PDB file of C-alpha atoms and ligand atoms in Angstrom:
ATOM      1  CA  MET A  15     -14.604   1.575  15.538  1.00  0.00           C
ATOM      2  CA  SER A  16     -16.623  -1.278  17.509  1.00  0.00           C
ATOM      3  CA  GLU A  17     -18.803  -2.522  13.355  1.00  0.00           C
ATOM      4  CA  LEU A  18     -16.392  -4.390  12.016  1.00  0.00           C
ATOM      5  CA  LEU A  19     -13.785  -6.101  12.998  1.00  0.00           C
ATOM      6  CA  HIS A  20     -10.565  -6.362  11.015  1.00  0.00           C
ATOM      7  CA  PRO A  21     -10.034  -7.689   7.955  1.00  0.00           C
ATOM      8  CA  ASP A  22      -7.859 -10.837   8.547  1.00  0.00           C
ATOM      9  CA  GLN A  23      -9.173 -12.503   6.223  1.00  0.00           C
ATOM     10  CA  TYR A  24      -7.458 -10.488   3.160  1.00  0.00           C
ATOM     11  CA  ARG A  25      -3.512 -10.787   5.642  1.00  0.00           C
ATOM     12  CA  VAL A  26      -1.543 -13.750   3.213  1.00  0.00           C
ATOM     13  CA  PRO A  27      -0.002 -15.958   6.442  1.00  0.00           C
ATOM     14  CA  PRO A  28       3.390 -15.958   6.596  1.00  0.00           C
ATOM     15  CA  GLY A  29       4.743 -19.005   5.123  1.00  0.00           C
ATOM     16  CA  GLY A  30       1.977 -17.849   1.992  1.00  0.00           C
ATOM     17  CA  PRO A  31       0.196 -18.982  -0.804  1.00  0.00           C
ATOM     18  CA  ALA A  32      -1.224 -15.731  -1.328  1.00  0.00           C
ATOM     19  CA  ASP A  33      -3.579 -17.563  -3.183  1.00  0.00           C
ATOM     20  CA  LEU A  34      -4.625 -14.489  -5.290  1.00  0.00           C
ATOM     21  CA  ALA A  35      -6.859 -17.977  -7.920  1.00  0.00           C
ATOM     22  CA  SER A  36      -8.926 -18.141  -5.489  1.00  0.00           C
ATOM     23  CA  ARG A  37      -9.529 -14.770  -4.010  1.00  0.00           C
ATOM     24  CA  ASN A  38     -12.341 -12.564  -4.919  1.00  0.00           C
ATOM     25  CA  PRO A  39     -11.600  -8.415  -6.111  1.00  0.00           C
ATOM     26  CA  ALA A  40     -15.311  -8.429  -6.122  1.00  0.00           C
ATOM     27  CA  ASP A  41     -15.558 -10.151  -2.194  1.00  0.00           C
ATOM     28  CA  ARG A  42     -17.311  -7.819   0.355  1.00  0.00           C
ATOM     29  CA  SER A  43     -17.271 -10.781   3.095  1.00  0.00           C
ATOM     30  CA  PHE A  44     -16.028  -8.341   5.016  1.00  0.00           C
ATOM     31  CA  PHE A  45     -18.537  -5.960   5.279  1.00  0.00           C
ATOM     32  CA  SER A  46     -21.478  -5.889   3.268  1.00  0.00           C
ATOM     33  CA  GLY A  47     -24.431  -3.098   4.799  1.00  0.00           C
ATOM     34  CA  GLU A  48     -24.948  -1.039   1.395  1.00  0.00           C
ATOM     35  CA  LYS A  49     -21.904   1.459   0.193  1.00  0.00           C
ATOM     36  CA  ARG A  50     -23.777   4.467   1.174  1.00  0.00           C
ATOM     37  CA  GLU A  51     -23.142   2.280   5.145  1.00  0.00           C
ATOM     38  CA  GLY A  52     -19.750   1.383   3.968  1.00  0.00           C
ATOM     39  CA  ARG A  53     -18.680   4.963   3.081  1.00  0.00           C
ATOM     40  CA  ARG A  54     -19.650   7.073   6.629  1.00  0.00           C
ATOM     41  CA  LEU A  55     -17.716   4.307   8.450  1.00  0.00           C
ATOM     42  CA  ALA A  56     -15.247   5.025   6.338  1.00  0.00           C
ATOM     43  CA  LYS A  57     -15.327   9.039   6.411  1.00  0.00           C
ATOM     44  CA  ALA A  58     -15.734   7.716  10.383  1.00  0.00           C
ATOM     45  CA  LEU A  59     -12.132   5.572  10.284  1.00  0.00           C
ATOM     46  CA  ASN A  60     -10.138   8.234   7.914  1.00  0.00           C
ATOM     47  CA  ARG A  61     -11.138  10.530  11.071  1.00  0.00           C
ATOM     48  CA  ARG A  62      -9.944   8.222  13.313  1.00  0.00           C
ATOM     49  CA  LEU A  63      -7.036   7.853  11.397  1.00  0.00           C
ATOM     50  CA  GLU A  64      -6.417  11.691  10.778  1.00  0.00           C
ATOM     51  CA  GLN A  65      -5.904  11.756  15.441  1.00  0.00           C
ATOM     52  CA  LEU A  66      -3.751   8.396  15.356  1.00  0.00           C
ATOM     53  CA  GLN A  67      -1.525  10.097  12.978  1.00  0.00           C
ATOM     54  CA  GLU A  68      -1.708  13.347  15.174  1.00  0.00           C
ATOM     55  CA  LEU A  69      -1.080  11.010  17.404  1.00  0.00           C
ATOM     56  CA  LEU A  70       1.525   9.356  16.374  1.00  0.00           C
ATOM     57  CA  TRP A  71       4.420  12.430  14.866  1.00  0.00           C
ATOM     58  CA  ALA A  72       3.101  13.788  18.414  1.00  0.00           C
ATOM     59  CA  GLU A  73       4.446  11.200  20.781  1.00  0.00           C
ATOM     60  CA  HIS A  74       7.596  10.470  18.127  1.00  0.00           C
ATOM     61  CA  ARG A  75       8.402   7.404  18.712  1.00  0.00           C
ATOM     62  CA  HIS A  76       6.836   5.200  15.804  1.00  0.00           C
ATOM     63  CA  ARG A  77       6.828   5.343  12.078  1.00  0.00           C
ATOM     64  CA  LEU A  78       4.774   3.477  10.290  1.00  0.00           C
ATOM     65  CA  LEU A  79       5.675   2.343   6.160  1.00  0.00           C
ATOM     66  CA  VAL A  80       2.356   1.704   4.122  1.00  0.00           C
ATOM     67  CA  VAL A  81       3.400  -0.353   0.897  1.00  0.00           C
ATOM     68  CA  LEU A  82       0.811  -0.016  -1.984  1.00  0.00           C
ATOM     69  CA  GLN A  83       0.899  -2.286  -4.881  1.00  0.00           C
ATOM     70  CA  ALA A  84      -0.745  -3.390  -7.906  1.00  0.00           C
ATOM     71  CA  MET A  85      -2.127  -3.578 -11.439  1.00  0.00           C
ATOM     72  CA  ASP A  86      -1.581  -0.101 -13.991  1.00  0.00           C
ATOM     73  CA  THR A  87      -5.480   0.422 -12.968  1.00  0.00           C
ATOM     74  CA  GLY A  88      -5.206  -0.803  -9.580  1.00  0.00           C
ATOM     75  CA  GLY A  89      -6.188   3.107  -7.343  1.00  0.00           C
ATOM     76  CA  LYS A  90      -3.505   2.925  -5.969  1.00  0.00           C
ATOM     77  CA  ASP A  91      -3.546   6.867  -5.709  1.00  0.00           C
ATOM     78  CA  GLY A  92      -6.826   7.437  -5.671  1.00  0.00           C
ATOM     79  CA  THR A  93      -6.140   5.494  -2.785  1.00  0.00           C
ATOM     80  CA  ILE A  94      -4.212   7.206  -0.918  1.00  0.00           C
ATOM     81  CA  ARG A  95      -6.069  10.522  -2.066  1.00  0.00           C
ATOM     82  CA  HIS A  96      -9.042   8.985   0.366  1.00  0.00           C
ATOM     83  CA  VAL A  97      -7.677   7.045   3.459  1.00  0.00           C
ATOM     84  CA  PHE A  98      -5.171   9.687   3.888  1.00  0.00           C
ATOM     85  CA  ASP A  99      -7.665  12.724   3.825  1.00  0.00           C
ATOM     86  CA  GLY A 100      -7.389  15.129   6.783  1.00  0.00           C
ATOM     87  CA  THR A 101      -3.798  14.003   7.807  1.00  0.00           C
ATOM     88  CA  ASN A 102      -1.189  16.324   8.077  1.00  0.00           C
ATOM     89  CA  PRO A 103       0.954  16.597   5.851  1.00  0.00           C
ATOM     90  CA  GLN A 104       4.165  17.391   7.479  1.00  0.00           C
ATOM     91  CA  GLY A 105       3.959  14.379   9.312  1.00  0.00           C
ATOM     92  CA  VAL A 106       3.101  11.786   5.629  1.00  0.00           C
ATOM     93  CA  ARG A 107       4.953  11.608   2.986  1.00  0.00           C
ATOM     94  CA  VAL A 108       4.306   9.452  -0.345  1.00  0.00           C
ATOM     95  CA  ALA A 109       7.308   8.446  -2.202  1.00  0.00           C
ATOM     96  CA  ALA A 110       6.089   7.093  -5.987  1.00  0.00           C
ATOM     97  CA  PHE A 111       8.694   4.492  -7.870  1.00  0.00           C
ATOM     98  CA  LYS A 112       8.636   4.939 -10.600  1.00  0.00           C
ATOM     99  CA  ARG A 113      11.143   3.245 -13.895  1.00  0.00           C
ATOM    100  CA  PRO A 114      15.269   3.305 -11.828  1.00  0.00           C
ATOM    101  CA  THR A 115      16.519   6.699 -13.887  1.00  0.00           C
ATOM    102  CA  PRO A 116      20.529   5.634 -14.609  1.00  0.00           C
ATOM    103  CA  ALA A 117      22.662   6.664 -10.991  1.00  0.00           C
ATOM    104  CA  GLU A 118      19.846   4.510  -9.904  1.00  0.00           C
ATOM    105  CA  LEU A 119      20.341   0.893 -11.928  1.00  0.00           C
ATOM    106  CA  ALA A 120      23.714   1.941 -11.257  1.00  0.00           C
ATOM    107  CA  HIS A 121      23.675   0.843  -8.253  1.00  0.00           C
ATOM    108  CA  ASP A 122      21.745  -1.929  -5.593  1.00  0.00           C
ATOM    109  CA  TYR A 123      18.124  -2.028  -6.885  1.00  0.00           C
ATOM    110  CA  LEU A 124      17.071  -1.153  -2.968  1.00  0.00           C
ATOM    111  CA  TRP A 125      19.707   1.692  -3.213  1.00  0.00           C
ATOM    112  CA  ARG A 126      16.649   4.539  -3.946  1.00  0.00           C
ATOM    113  CA  VAL A 127      14.310   2.801  -1.411  1.00  0.00           C
ATOM    114  CA  HIS A 128      16.181   3.309   2.233  1.00  0.00           C
ATOM    115  CA  PRO A 129      16.298   7.202   1.926  1.00  0.00           C
ATOM    116  CA  HIS A 130      12.100   6.754   1.510  1.00  0.00           C
ATOM    117  CA  VAL A 131      11.753   5.117   4.509  1.00  0.00           C
ATOM    118  CA  PRO A 132       9.810   6.743   7.408  1.00  0.00           C
ATOM    119  CA  GLY A 133      11.260   8.676  10.162  1.00  0.00           C
ATOM    120  CA  ASP A 134      10.396   8.985  13.400  1.00  0.00           C
ATOM    121  CA  GLY A 135       6.810   9.742  13.777  1.00  0.00           C
ATOM    122  CA  GLU A 136       6.115   9.815  10.023  1.00  0.00           C
ATOM    123  CA  ILE A 137       3.697   7.666   7.817  1.00  0.00           C
ATOM    124  CA  ALA A 138       5.913   7.200   4.542  1.00  0.00           C
ATOM    125  CA  ILE A 139       3.555   5.962   2.552  1.00  0.00           C
ATOM    126  CA  PHE A 140       4.900   3.544  -0.841  1.00  0.00           C
ATOM    127  CA  ASN A 141       2.884   4.077  -4.004  1.00  0.00           C
ATOM    128  CA  ARG A 142       5.076   1.222  -5.946  1.00  0.00           C
ATOM    129  CA  SER A 143       8.423   0.002  -4.151  1.00  0.00           C
ATOM    130  CA  HIS A 144      11.129  -2.246  -3.998  1.00  0.00           C
ATOM    131  CA  TYR A 145       8.725  -4.577  -4.814  1.00  0.00           C
ATOM    132  CA  GLU A 146       8.287  -3.551  -8.771  1.00  0.00           C
ATOM    133  CA  ASP A 147      12.135  -5.598  -8.802  1.00  0.00           C
ATOM    134  CA  VAL A 148      10.502  -8.832  -7.866  1.00  0.00           C
ATOM    135  CA  LEU A 149       7.539  -7.712 -10.689  1.00  0.00           C
ATOM    136  CA  VAL A 150       7.889  -5.803 -13.744  1.00  0.00           C
ATOM    137  CA  VAL A 151      11.547  -6.861 -13.376  1.00  0.00           C
ATOM    138  CA  ARG A 152      11.584 -10.217 -13.354  1.00  0.00           C
ATOM    139  CA  VAL A 153       7.896 -10.180 -16.058  1.00  0.00           C
ATOM    140  CA  HIS A 154      10.079  -8.401 -18.132  1.00  0.00           C
ATOM    141  CA  GLY A 155      12.867 -10.645 -17.748  1.00  0.00           C
ATOM    142  CA  LEU A 156      15.371  -7.317 -16.853  1.00  0.00           C
ATOM    143  CA  VAL A 157      17.641  -9.258 -14.311  1.00  0.00           C
ATOM    144  CA  PRO A 158      18.548 -12.770 -15.080  1.00  0.00           C
ATOM    145  CA  GLU A 159      16.202 -14.947 -13.255  1.00  0.00           C
ATOM    146  CA  ASP A 160      18.962 -16.576  -9.893  1.00  0.00           C
ATOM    147  CA  ARG A 161      18.878 -12.731  -8.883  1.00  0.00           C
ATOM    148  CA  TRP A 162      16.176 -11.140  -8.722  1.00  0.00           C
ATOM    149  CA  ARG A 163      14.963 -14.640  -7.185  1.00  0.00           C
ATOM    150  CA  ARG A 164      17.590 -13.769  -4.377  1.00  0.00           C
ATOM    151  CA  ARG A 165      14.546 -10.823  -3.962  1.00  0.00           C
ATOM    152  CA  PHE A 166      12.891 -12.428  -1.771  1.00  0.00           C
ATOM    153  CA  ASP A 167      15.398 -12.933   0.744  1.00  0.00           C
ATOM    154  CA  HIS A 168      16.978  -9.491   0.851  1.00  0.00           C
ATOM    155  CA  ILE A 169      13.663  -7.960   1.699  1.00  0.00           C
ATOM    156  CA  VAL A 170      11.888  -9.782   3.984  1.00  0.00           C
ATOM    157  CA  ALA A 171      16.217  -9.064   5.501  1.00  0.00           C
ATOM    158  CA  PHE A 172      15.827  -5.408   4.904  1.00  0.00           C
ATOM    159  CA  GLU A 173      11.784  -5.917   6.045  1.00  0.00           C
ATOM    160  CA  ARG A 174      14.025  -7.189   9.143  1.00  0.00           C
ATOM    161  CA  LEU A 175      15.781  -4.641   9.813  1.00  0.00           C
ATOM    162  CA  LEU A 176      13.257  -2.189   9.799  1.00  0.00           C
ATOM    163  CA  ALA A 177      10.656  -3.545  11.674  1.00  0.00           C
ATOM    164  CA  ASP A 178      13.959  -4.252  14.607  1.00  0.00           C
ATOM    165  CA  GLU A 179      14.765  -0.671  14.251  1.00  0.00           C
ATOM    166  CA  GLY A 180      11.747   0.958  15.132  1.00  0.00           C
ATOM    167  CA  THR A 181       9.671   0.509  12.086  1.00  0.00           C
ATOM    168  CA  THR A 182       5.818  -0.825  11.533  1.00  0.00           C
ATOM    169  CA  ILE A 183       4.826  -2.326   8.377  1.00  0.00           C
ATOM    170  CA  VAL A 184       1.857  -3.451   6.056  1.00  0.00           C
ATOM    171  CA  LYS A 185       2.227  -3.835   2.989  1.00  0.00           C
ATOM    172  CA  PHE A 186      -1.230  -3.425   0.334  1.00  0.00           C
ATOM    173  CA  PHE A 187      -2.000  -5.452  -2.635  1.00  0.00           C
ATOM    174  CA  LEU A 188      -4.951  -3.842  -4.541  1.00  0.00           C
ATOM    175  CA  HIS A 189      -6.285  -6.815  -6.177  1.00  0.00           C
ATOM    176  CA  ILE A 190      -8.557  -5.600  -9.580  1.00  0.00           C
ATOM    177  CA  SER A 191     -10.030  -8.277 -11.813  1.00  0.00           C
ATOM    178  CA  LYS A 192      -9.165  -8.014 -15.670  1.00  0.00           C
ATOM    179  CA  GLU A 193     -12.413  -7.224 -16.230  1.00  0.00           C
ATOM    180  CA  GLU A 194     -12.261  -4.169 -13.672  1.00  0.00           C
ATOM    181  CA  GLN A 195      -8.885  -3.308 -15.475  1.00  0.00           C
ATOM    182  CA  ARG A 196     -11.277  -3.279 -18.962  1.00  0.00           C
ATOM    183  CA  GLU A 197     -13.222  -1.231 -18.039  1.00  0.00           C
ATOM    184  CA  ARG A 198     -11.059   1.055 -16.235  1.00  0.00           C
ATOM    185  CA  LEU A 199      -9.108   1.504 -19.038  1.00  0.00           C
ATOM    186  CA  GLN A 200     -11.916   2.013 -21.112  1.00  0.00           C
ATOM    187  CA  ALA A 201     -12.891   5.348 -19.547  1.00  0.00           C
ATOM    188  CA  ARG A 202      -9.444   6.512 -19.299  1.00  0.00           C
ATOM    189  CA  LEU A 203      -9.812   6.637 -22.685  1.00  0.00           C
ATOM    190  CA  ASP A 204     -13.683   7.904 -23.087  1.00  0.00           C
ATOM    191  CA  GLU A 205     -13.713  10.760 -20.848  1.00  0.00           C
ATOM    192  CA  PRO A 206     -11.735  13.525 -21.782  1.00  0.00           C
ATOM    193  CA  HIS A 207     -10.326  14.360 -18.168  1.00  0.00           C
ATOM    194  CA  LYS A 208      -9.136  11.202 -17.833  1.00  0.00           C
ATOM    195  CA  ARG A 209      -6.939   9.849 -20.904  1.00  0.00           C
ATOM    196  CA  TRP A 210      -3.801  12.127 -20.164  1.00  0.00           C
ATOM    197  CA  LYS A 211      -3.950   9.161 -17.400  1.00  0.00           C
ATOM    198  CA  PHE A 212      -3.501   6.295 -20.447  1.00  0.00           C
ATOM    199  CA  SER A 213      -0.898   4.965 -22.196  1.00  0.00           C
ATOM    200  CA  LYS A 214       0.213   2.321 -24.999  1.00  0.00           C
ATOM    201  CA  GLY A 215       2.183   1.088 -22.262  1.00  0.00           C
ATOM    202  CA  ASP A 216      -0.176   0.203 -19.601  1.00  0.00           C
ATOM    203  CA  LEU A 217      -1.615  -1.954 -22.493  1.00  0.00           C
ATOM    204  CA  ALA A 218       1.556  -3.887 -23.340  1.00  0.00           C
ATOM    205  CA  GLU A 219       2.095  -4.230 -19.896  1.00  0.00           C
ATOM    206  CA  ARG A 220      -1.850  -6.309 -19.502  1.00  0.00           C
ATOM    207  CA  ARG A 221      -1.700  -8.858 -21.976  1.00  0.00           C
ATOM    208  CA  ARG A 222       0.902  -9.879 -19.524  1.00  0.00           C
ATOM    209  CA  TRP A 223      -1.752  -9.986 -17.059  1.00  0.00           C
ATOM    210  CA  ASP A 224      -1.313 -13.998 -16.933  1.00  0.00           C
ATOM    211  CA  ASP A 225       2.453 -12.924 -16.007  1.00  0.00           C
ATOM    212  CA  TYR A 226       1.732 -10.683 -13.144  1.00  0.00           C
ATOM    213  CA  THR A 227      -0.427 -12.601 -11.303  1.00  0.00           C
ATOM    214  CA  VAL A 228       2.029 -15.232 -11.124  1.00  0.00           C
ATOM    215  CA  ALA A 229       4.421 -12.548 -10.142  1.00  0.00           C
ATOM    216  CA  TYR A 230       2.753 -11.443  -7.616  1.00  0.00           C
ATOM    217  CA  GLU A 231       0.865 -14.309  -6.287  1.00  0.00           C
ATOM    218  CA  GLU A 232       5.175 -16.031  -5.510  1.00  0.00           C
ATOM    219  CA  ALA A 233       6.273 -12.270  -3.785  1.00  0.00           C
ATOM    220  CA  LEU A 234       3.124 -12.250  -1.828  1.00  0.00           C
ATOM    221  CA  SER A 235       3.597 -15.759  -0.870  1.00  0.00           C
ATOM    222  CA  ARG A 236       6.739 -15.507   0.236  1.00  0.00           C
ATOM    223  CA  THR A 237       7.452 -11.233   2.170  1.00  0.00           C
ATOM    224  CA  SER A 238       4.311 -11.725   4.287  1.00  0.00           C
ATOM    225  CA  THR A 239       5.700 -11.781   7.893  1.00  0.00           C
ATOM    226  CA  THR A 240       4.302 -11.707  11.590  1.00  0.00           C
ATOM    227  CA  TYR A 241       6.436  -8.312  11.080  1.00  0.00           C
ATOM    228  CA  ALA A 242       5.728  -6.840   7.142  1.00  0.00           C
ATOM    229  CA  PRO A 243       1.933  -8.090   6.252  1.00  0.00           C
ATOM    230  CA  TRP A 244       0.534  -8.735   2.905  1.00  0.00           C
ATOM    231  CA  TYR A 245      -2.689  -8.197   2.951  1.00  0.00           C
ATOM    232  CA  VAL A 246      -4.704  -8.527  -0.272  1.00  0.00           C
ATOM    233  CA  VAL A 247      -7.823  -5.708  -0.901  1.00  0.00           C
ATOM    234  CA  PRO A 248     -10.084  -6.685  -2.626  1.00  0.00           C
ATOM    235  CA  ALA A 249     -10.874  -3.428  -5.132  1.00  0.00           C
ATOM    236  CA  ASP A 250     -13.030  -4.037  -7.464  1.00  0.00           C
ATOM    237  CA  ARG A 251     -15.100  -1.423  -5.557  1.00  0.00           C
ATOM    238  CA  LYS A 252     -13.386   2.219  -4.483  1.00  0.00           C
ATOM    239  CA  TRP A 253     -15.570   2.316  -1.415  1.00  0.00           C
ATOM    240  CA  TYR A 254     -15.222  -1.186  -0.807  1.00  0.00           C
ATOM    241  CA  ARG A 255     -11.122  -1.062  -1.115  1.00  0.00           C
ATOM    242  CA  ASN A 256     -10.483   1.561   1.103  1.00  0.00           C
ATOM    243  CA  LEU A 257     -12.907   0.181   3.613  1.00  0.00           C
ATOM    244  CA  VAL A 258     -10.564  -1.473   4.624  1.00  0.00           C
ATOM    245  CA  VAL A 259      -7.468   0.270   4.103  1.00  0.00           C
ATOM    246  CA  SER A 260      -8.773   2.576   6.199  1.00  0.00           C
ATOM    247  CA  LYS A 261      -9.913  -0.103   8.521  1.00  0.00           C
ATOM    248  CA  VAL A 262      -6.252  -2.092   8.551  1.00  0.00           C
ATOM    249  CA  LEU A 263      -3.991   0.893   8.981  1.00  0.00           C
ATOM    250  CA  VAL A 264      -6.032   2.559  12.544  1.00  0.00           C
ATOM    251  CA  ASP A 265      -6.078  -1.202  13.666  1.00  0.00           C
ATOM    252  CA  THR A 266      -2.524  -0.941  13.267  1.00  0.00           C
ATOM    253  CA  LEU A 267      -1.892   2.193  14.703  1.00  0.00           C
ATOM    254  CA  GLU A 268      -4.178   1.773  17.357  1.00  0.00           C
ATOM    255  CA  SER A 269      -2.081  -1.733  18.284  1.00  0.00           C
ATOM    256  CA  LEU A 270       1.348   1.159  19.104  1.00  0.00           C
ATOM    257  CA  ASP A 271      -0.023   2.492  22.610  1.00  0.00           C
ATOM    258  CA  MET A 272       0.231   5.524  21.882  1.00  0.00           C
ATOM    259  CA  ALA A 273       0.568   8.482  24.207  1.00  0.00           C
ATOM    260  CA  TYR A 274       1.293  11.725  23.987  1.00  0.00           C
ATOM    261  CA  PRO A 275       4.306  13.413  25.157  1.00  0.00           C
ATOM    262  CA  ASP A 276       3.872  13.829  29.233  1.00  0.00           C
ATOM    263  CA  PRO A 277       3.658  17.971  29.466  1.00  0.00           C
ATOM    264  CA  GLU A 278       6.368  20.125  31.573  1.00  0.00           C
ATOM    265  CA  GLU A 279       5.321  20.181  35.125  1.00  0.00           C
ATOM    266  CA  ASP A 280       4.004  22.764  37.011  1.00  0.00           C
ATOM    267  CA  LEU A 281       2.228  24.060  33.876  1.00  0.00           C
ATOM    268  CA  GLY A 282      -0.911  23.731  35.952  1.00  0.00           C
ATOM    269  CA  ASP A 283      -0.544  27.904  37.030  1.00  0.00           C
ATOM    270  CA  ILE A 284       1.143  29.299  34.431  1.00  0.00           C
ATOM    271  CA  VAL A 285      -0.629  32.015  33.231  1.00  0.00           C
ATOM    272  CA  VAL A 286       0.306  33.946  29.413  1.00  0.00           C
ATOM    273  CA  VAL A 287      -0.440  37.554  29.530  1.00  0.00           C
TER     274      VAL A 287
HETATM  275  P1  ATP B 317       0.780   4.322 -11.967  1.00  0.00           P
HETATM  276  O1  ATP B 317       1.188   3.324 -12.721  1.00  0.00           O
HETATM  277  O2  ATP B 317       1.577   3.677 -10.521  1.00  0.00           O
HETATM  278  O3  ATP B 317      -0.237   5.238 -11.239  1.00  0.00           O
HETATM  279  P2  ATP B 317       2.248   6.098 -13.433  1.00  0.00           P
HETATM  280  O4  ATP B 317       0.615   6.191 -14.728  1.00  0.00           O
HETATM  281  O5  ATP B 317       1.675   7.695 -13.137  1.00  0.00           O
HETATM  282  O6  ATP B 317       2.068   5.313 -11.758  1.00  0.00           O
HETATM  283  P3  ATP B 317       4.374   5.212 -15.126  1.00  0.00           P
HETATM  284  O7  ATP B 317       4.883   5.451 -15.343  1.00  0.00           O
HETATM  285  O8  ATP B 317       3.164   4.111 -15.536  1.00  0.00           O
HETATM  286  O9  ATP B 317       3.485   6.494 -14.186  1.00  0.00           O
HETATM  287  O10 ATP B 317       4.365   3.855 -13.745  1.00  0.00           O
HETATM  288  C1  ATP B 317       5.379   3.645 -13.655  1.00  0.00           C
HETATM  289  C2  ATP B 317       5.782   2.265 -13.975  1.00  0.00           C
HETATM  290  O11 ATP B 317       7.048   2.356 -13.606  1.00  0.00           O
HETATM  291  C3  ATP B 317       5.360   1.228 -14.309  1.00  0.00           C
HETATM  292  O12 ATP B 317       5.389   0.140 -15.223  1.00  0.00           O
HETATM  293  C4  ATP B 317       6.423   0.315 -13.208  1.00  0.00           C
HETATM  294  O13 ATP B 317       6.239  -1.252 -13.112  1.00  0.00           O
HETATM  295  C5  ATP B 317       7.872   0.830 -13.647  1.00  0.00           C
HETATM  296  N1  ATP B 317       9.182   0.868 -12.979  1.00  0.00           N
HETATM  297  C6  ATP B 317       8.622   0.911 -11.527  1.00  0.00           C
HETATM  298  N2  ATP B 317       9.383   0.015 -10.648  1.00  0.00           N
HETATM  299  C7  ATP B 317      10.199  -0.697 -11.526  1.00  0.00           C
HETATM  300  C8  ATP B 317      12.125  -1.033 -11.117  1.00  0.00           C
HETATM  301  N3  ATP B 317      12.390  -1.505 -10.420  1.00  0.00           N
HETATM  302  N4  ATP B 317      12.586  -1.245 -12.973  1.00  0.00           N
HETATM  303  C9  ATP B 317      11.223  -1.101 -14.017  1.00  0.00           C
HETATM  304  N5  ATP B 317      10.632  -0.957 -13.913  1.00  0.00           N
HETATM  305  C10 ATP B 317      10.239   0.094 -13.017  1.00  0.00           C
HETATM  306 MG1   MG B 318       0.596   3.529 -15.274  1.00  0.00          MG
END
């Protein structure tokens, strides 16, 4: 995809800061063309991702973990639907992390996460993740500060472990504005077929927007590493968000230098009768 450079401006440099306040959720510095052209490029990237995923699966050597985090209505579901459209469900798994069950709460917070990391040849997509344990947990004071604060180091170490053992990790924070969230929540109320997505709890969380912003700022700053970088994706425009995420994933997979496994020898003369 020679037309587009890697959207490096959205990567949080290791050591941070994420600097959310200065990042515009409606930014389009990565691609200034029209929406139609953007969608065309996204489609082409889609097809490329499809091929790369097949190669990943065929080679069975690398593992890819994709972490998605966002404020409510940030577009995690839509991103998964669009960006992975056309990939083979056999090699792609989505793990959604909701409120922990009593059994999960009876263990350390990574206990429920580790079983869902990708195996050889697989892509695992985390729809919410272990980051909730330094986000919602912090905002709601679900565990004391000295306890959640130590989690930044655990998370960095956990991701380091995964990376050392052969997992490529890429993390996306889908960055929407508070006004965009207002519009999306209102749309869920106004359109009958979207109402199922609305929860009154989302309004309570919205009132804590600033607290979540502080929590995200620190989480992204503390945990963006060379081996598990965070990208802050401008997400007010859905097509632009998809384009950026697709491009990062395609570049990430291309950098793995994958190849189809060698076929068995002497297949050229075989004729199947
Ligand atoms: P989403 O909002 O991700 O699209 P959903 O609307 O289908 O999913 P929700 O129940 O709203 O389902 O979302 C999951 C909820 O679980 C979120 O409010 C999230 O903060 C919460 N959650 C996730 N992990 C944890 C955790 N470790 N501790 C407490 N709450 C958590
Ligand atoms: Mg929700």
